[in-house]
Each structure stands twice: as C-alpha cells, then as structure tokens.
Amino acid sequence: MLTNRPKSSRKRQQAQAVTEFIIAWPIILLAICFVVQLFWLWWAQQTLHTATQYAARTGAINHGSQQKMRMTLIGAMAGIKPQLNHEQPLVASLAAVAEQTLHYSLYGSIKVRQPTDEQFKQFSQRRWNVEQQQWVTEIPVDHYAARKAKQNNDEWAAARRLVIETQWCENLKIPLAAEFLGLIAKRRGECLLGNSAGQPQWPLNSSAEHEMLSGYRK
C-alpha cells in the first residue's frame, strides 16, 4: 500500500494538470488572438498616419486635388501587406493597390477640414491658368490684398493651410477577436457597412496638415 501511494499521487497530479490546462487553454487562445489582432490594428493605424501625411503633402502641391490625395492614400495603404517575398513584386504591388482602391471606395474617406467654405469665399480669386489655358478660382499662395491688410493676416494664414481628415475601416481577420471587436464597433455605430454585412471591421482615423504650396481650388 505504501509503495502505491506515490504512483496514485502522481496520477492525481497529472489529472489535475490536464484539467487545469483544458480550462486555461481557451483563455490562453483568446488572449493570443487578441494580441495578434491588436498588433495588426496598431500596424494599420501607423500606416494610415503615414499615408495621411503623404496625402496632405500631395494635396498641398496639387491645389488640394481630392483625386490625387485619394490616389496617394490608397497607394500608401497598399503597403499594409508587404510584397517583398513575392515572386513577382510588381504584380503583387499592383494587385494590392487595386484591392485597396476597391476597399477605399467602400470603406474609406478623405475630408478637407481647411480651407473652409467661408475661407474659400473670402480669399479666393479668379485667375488665368496658363497651363490649362482657362480661368480658375483659387486661394492664391501669395494673396497680396490679404497680406497687406493686417487684420486679415491670421485668417489668410489659416486659409493657406490644408487640413485633412481620413477614415478607414480595417478588416479584422483573427478569429474570436475579429467578431468581438466588430460587434463593439457596430454597437458604436462605426463601420456599419462592413460589420452589418458579416465582415468584422474596426475604424481607423487620422489627420494631417500642410501649408499650401499651390493655390487651393475646389
């Protein structure tokens, strides 16, 4: 009897360890899923910050063109999934851009917060564009009348700064974490298009500003 006690004790310990592992494993698995998903969202958010900065600079150079800012944002967001190890990197990059273009059309946006409509109305001028051979209305980079009037200096300086805001609904793909975070976003009224269609998504937002390097047009 005495010799059997250590064996039975070991069996009980092993059974207890197995039971504890079975109980703890779902919690461990869930924690791993959340860590991986949150890391991916962090990476996507950093990419969006960078893409928004690029888009703002593009807009500052190109008269606040929405189309060019949009193309820049999409191109930068295509870098979320690196294509360096692909056999045909160029083809993979083009496919990534096409995928993100479709994604943006459904789940992304760029909004110009400044110059405002009021600022455009106050400081815009009608000018002849030599390159396009047509009249354009823009807030000139060098607005002589506003620069000369001291009371308008601050307002004119603000009108010459391009401020944009971007929104991007990022797809969630890690099981368990995706469904949970998507449900939270849906209840908050965010990314409703994707979350309501069964594609869990999380909202990402960013903003950037840049001094206009060309006349702002609408």
XYZ file of C-alpha atoms in Angstrom:
218
model
C 0.000 0.000 0.000
C 2.812 2.346 0.874
C 4.528 1.802 -2.481
C 1.312 2.586 -4.398
C 0.720 5.931 -2.772
C 3.363 7.886 -4.769
C 2.020 6.457 -8.040
C -1.570 7.342 -7.279
C -0.464 10.782 -6.115
C 1.384 11.362 -9.382
C -1.664 10.264 -11.348
C -3.841 12.672 -9.435
C -1.355 15.482 -10.076
C -1.226 14.657 -13.784
C -5.009 14.539 -13.994
C -5.229 17.854 -12.169
C -2.656 19.417 -14.517
C -4.557 18.190 -17.578
C -7.817 19.542 -16.167
C -6.235 22.926 -15.430
C -4.751 23.054 -18.937
C -8.120 22.245 -20.518
C -9.727 25.044 -18.508
C -6.930 27.561 -19.169
C -6.348 26.790 -22.862
C -9.400 28.673 -24.241
C -8.377 31.731 -22.213
C -4.795 31.499 -23.475
C -6.006 31.043 -27.060
C -8.341 34.030 -26.764
C -5.530 36.165 -25.340
C -3.229 35.194 -28.224
C -5.930 36.058 -30.773
C -6.465 39.484 -29.209
C -2.741 40.252 -29.037
C -2.236 39.354 -32.708
C -5.326 41.301 -33.825
C -4.429 44.389 -31.776
C -0.881 44.328 -33.123
C -2.269 44.226 -36.653
C -4.564 47.178 -35.912
C -1.620 49.106 -34.460
C 0.351 48.480 -37.665
C -2.615 49.531 -39.822
C -3.070 52.708 -37.757
C 0.604 53.659 -38.148
C 0.330 53.028 -41.882
C -2.747 55.264 -42.058
C -0.923 58.056 -40.181
C 1.923 57.901 -42.703
C -0.456 57.664 -45.673
C -2.406 60.692 -44.434
C 0.778 62.753 -44.144
C 1.696 61.813 -47.729
C -1.820 62.652 -48.916
C -1.717 66.079 -47.251
C 1.593 66.906 -48.916
C 0.259 65.728 -52.272
C -2.780 67.950 -51.832
C -0.619 70.931 -50.878
C 1.373 70.568 -54.096
C -1.623 69.835 -56.350
C -4.136 72.575 -55.471
C -5.902 70.406 -52.876
C -6.894 67.840 -55.512
C -9.112 65.186 -53.914
C -8.302 62.686 -56.649
C -4.543 62.929 -56.182
C -4.803 62.827 -52.401
C -7.007 59.745 -52.713
C -4.533 58.005 -55.039
C -1.656 58.768 -52.667
C -3.582 57.480 -49.660
C -4.549 54.256 -51.431
C -1.007 53.661 -52.679
C 0.421 54.088 -49.191
C -2.248 51.891 -47.600
C -1.362 49.124 -50.052
C 1.859 48.832 -48.032
C -0.032 47.294 -45.106
C 0.751 43.926 -46.667
C 4.448 43.900 -47.728
C 5.034 42.180 -51.080
C 8.818 41.787 -50.837
C 8.865 37.974 -50.742
C 6.505 37.582 -53.675
C 7.877 36.010 -56.861
C 6.582 38.964 -58.890
C 6.711 42.005 -56.560
C 5.424 44.439 -59.188
C 2.380 42.321 -59.996
C 1.717 41.811 -56.290
C 2.016 45.547 -55.623
C -0.415 46.398 -58.416
C -2.847 43.798 -57.101
C -2.547 45.293 -53.600
C -3.261 48.785 -54.946
C -6.296 47.501 -56.861
C -7.562 45.748 -53.739
C -7.139 48.864 -51.599
C -8.778 51.034 -54.276
C -11.892 48.885 -54.032
C -11.651 48.885 -50.253
C -11.401 52.692 -50.138
C -14.419 53.104 -52.406
C -16.500 51.189 -49.861
C -14.876 51.824 -46.503
C -12.613 54.885 -46.705
C -12.838 58.657 -46.998
C -10.834 61.891 -47.103
C -12.375 65.113 -45.850
C -10.905 68.595 -46.203
C -11.412 70.474 -42.939
C -9.474 73.551 -44.014
C -9.706 75.782 -46.016
C -13.381 76.041 -45.123
C -16.115 77.195 -47.499
C -16.102 80.544 -45.729
C -12.344 80.955 -46.160
C -12.581 79.993 -49.811
C -15.311 82.547 -50.385
C -13.313 85.270 -48.626
C -9.840 84.719 -50.076
C -10.336 83.011 -53.454
C -9.562 84.864 -56.674
C -10.321 84.213 -60.312
C -7.085 83.777 -62.246
C -5.984 82.736 -65.697
C -4.198 79.373 -65.695
C -1.512 79.389 -68.367
C -1.002 75.603 -68.375
C -4.694 74.733 -68.662
C -5.498 77.786 -70.771
C -8.600 78.543 -68.735
C -9.858 80.627 -65.825
C -9.642 79.042 -62.366
C -10.840 80.135 -58.937
C -8.347 79.505 -56.159
C -6.929 80.792 -52.886
C -3.571 82.072 -54.133
C -0.424 81.157 -52.279
C 0.526 84.847 -52.346
C -2.655 86.822 -51.709
C -1.441 90.413 -51.895
C -4.646 92.044 -50.611
C -4.854 89.788 -47.559
C -1.139 90.095 -46.861
C -1.377 93.864 -47.000
C -4.385 94.073 -44.649
C -3.063 93.432 -41.135
C -6.439 92.380 -39.741
C -6.606 89.513 -42.272
C -3.118 88.117 -41.683
C -4.143 85.329 -39.285
C -7.227 84.390 -41.286
C -5.280 84.337 -44.521
C -2.541 82.207 -42.959
C -5.197 79.727 -41.822
C -6.766 79.670 -45.291
C -3.376 78.711 -46.724
C -3.091 75.587 -44.566
C -4.554 72.369 -45.884
C -6.037 70.243 -43.093
C -7.412 66.816 -43.981
C -9.060 64.005 -42.059
C -9.018 60.373 -43.168
C -11.199 57.463 -42.138
C -10.516 53.812 -42.898
C -12.426 50.715 -41.813
C -9.834 47.961 -41.453
C -10.901 44.350 -41.929
C -10.496 42.139 -38.857
C -9.331 38.623 -39.676
C -8.184 36.951 -36.468
C -10.892 34.541 -35.238
C -12.680 35.323 -31.974
C -11.057 38.749 -31.637
C -12.459 39.849 -35.012
C -16.041 39.013 -34.109
C -15.775 40.633 -30.672
C -14.188 43.893 -31.874
C -16.506 44.059 -34.882
C -19.510 43.794 -32.574
C -18.182 46.648 -30.421
C -17.652 48.842 -33.491
C -21.142 48.037 -34.770
C -22.765 48.935 -31.462
C -20.884 52.240 -31.530
C -22.306 52.922 -34.995
C -18.927 52.641 -36.755
C -18.053 50.767 -39.952
C -21.686 49.720 -40.271
C -21.439 48.727 -43.936
C -18.877 46.012 -43.338
C -19.976 44.924 -39.875
C -23.608 44.631 -40.960
C -22.573 42.521 -43.965
C -20.692 39.994 -41.830
C -17.200 41.416 -42.388
C -15.870 42.497 -38.967
C -14.129 45.879 -39.182
C -12.553 48.421 -36.856
C -12.496 52.194 -37.541
C -9.143 53.941 -38.008
C -8.836 57.725 -38.141
C -6.036 60.152 -38.820
C -5.461 63.795 -39.692
C -2.667 65.891 -41.149
C -1.995 69.438 -42.239
C 0.417 71.092 -44.626
C 0.967 74.619 -45.821
C -0.369 75.059 -49.337
C 2.402 75.098 -51.937
C -0.054 75.841 -54.745
C -3.317 77.767 -54.956
C -6.187 75.873 -53.334
C -9.042 75.026 -55.699
C -12.351 73.226 -55.298
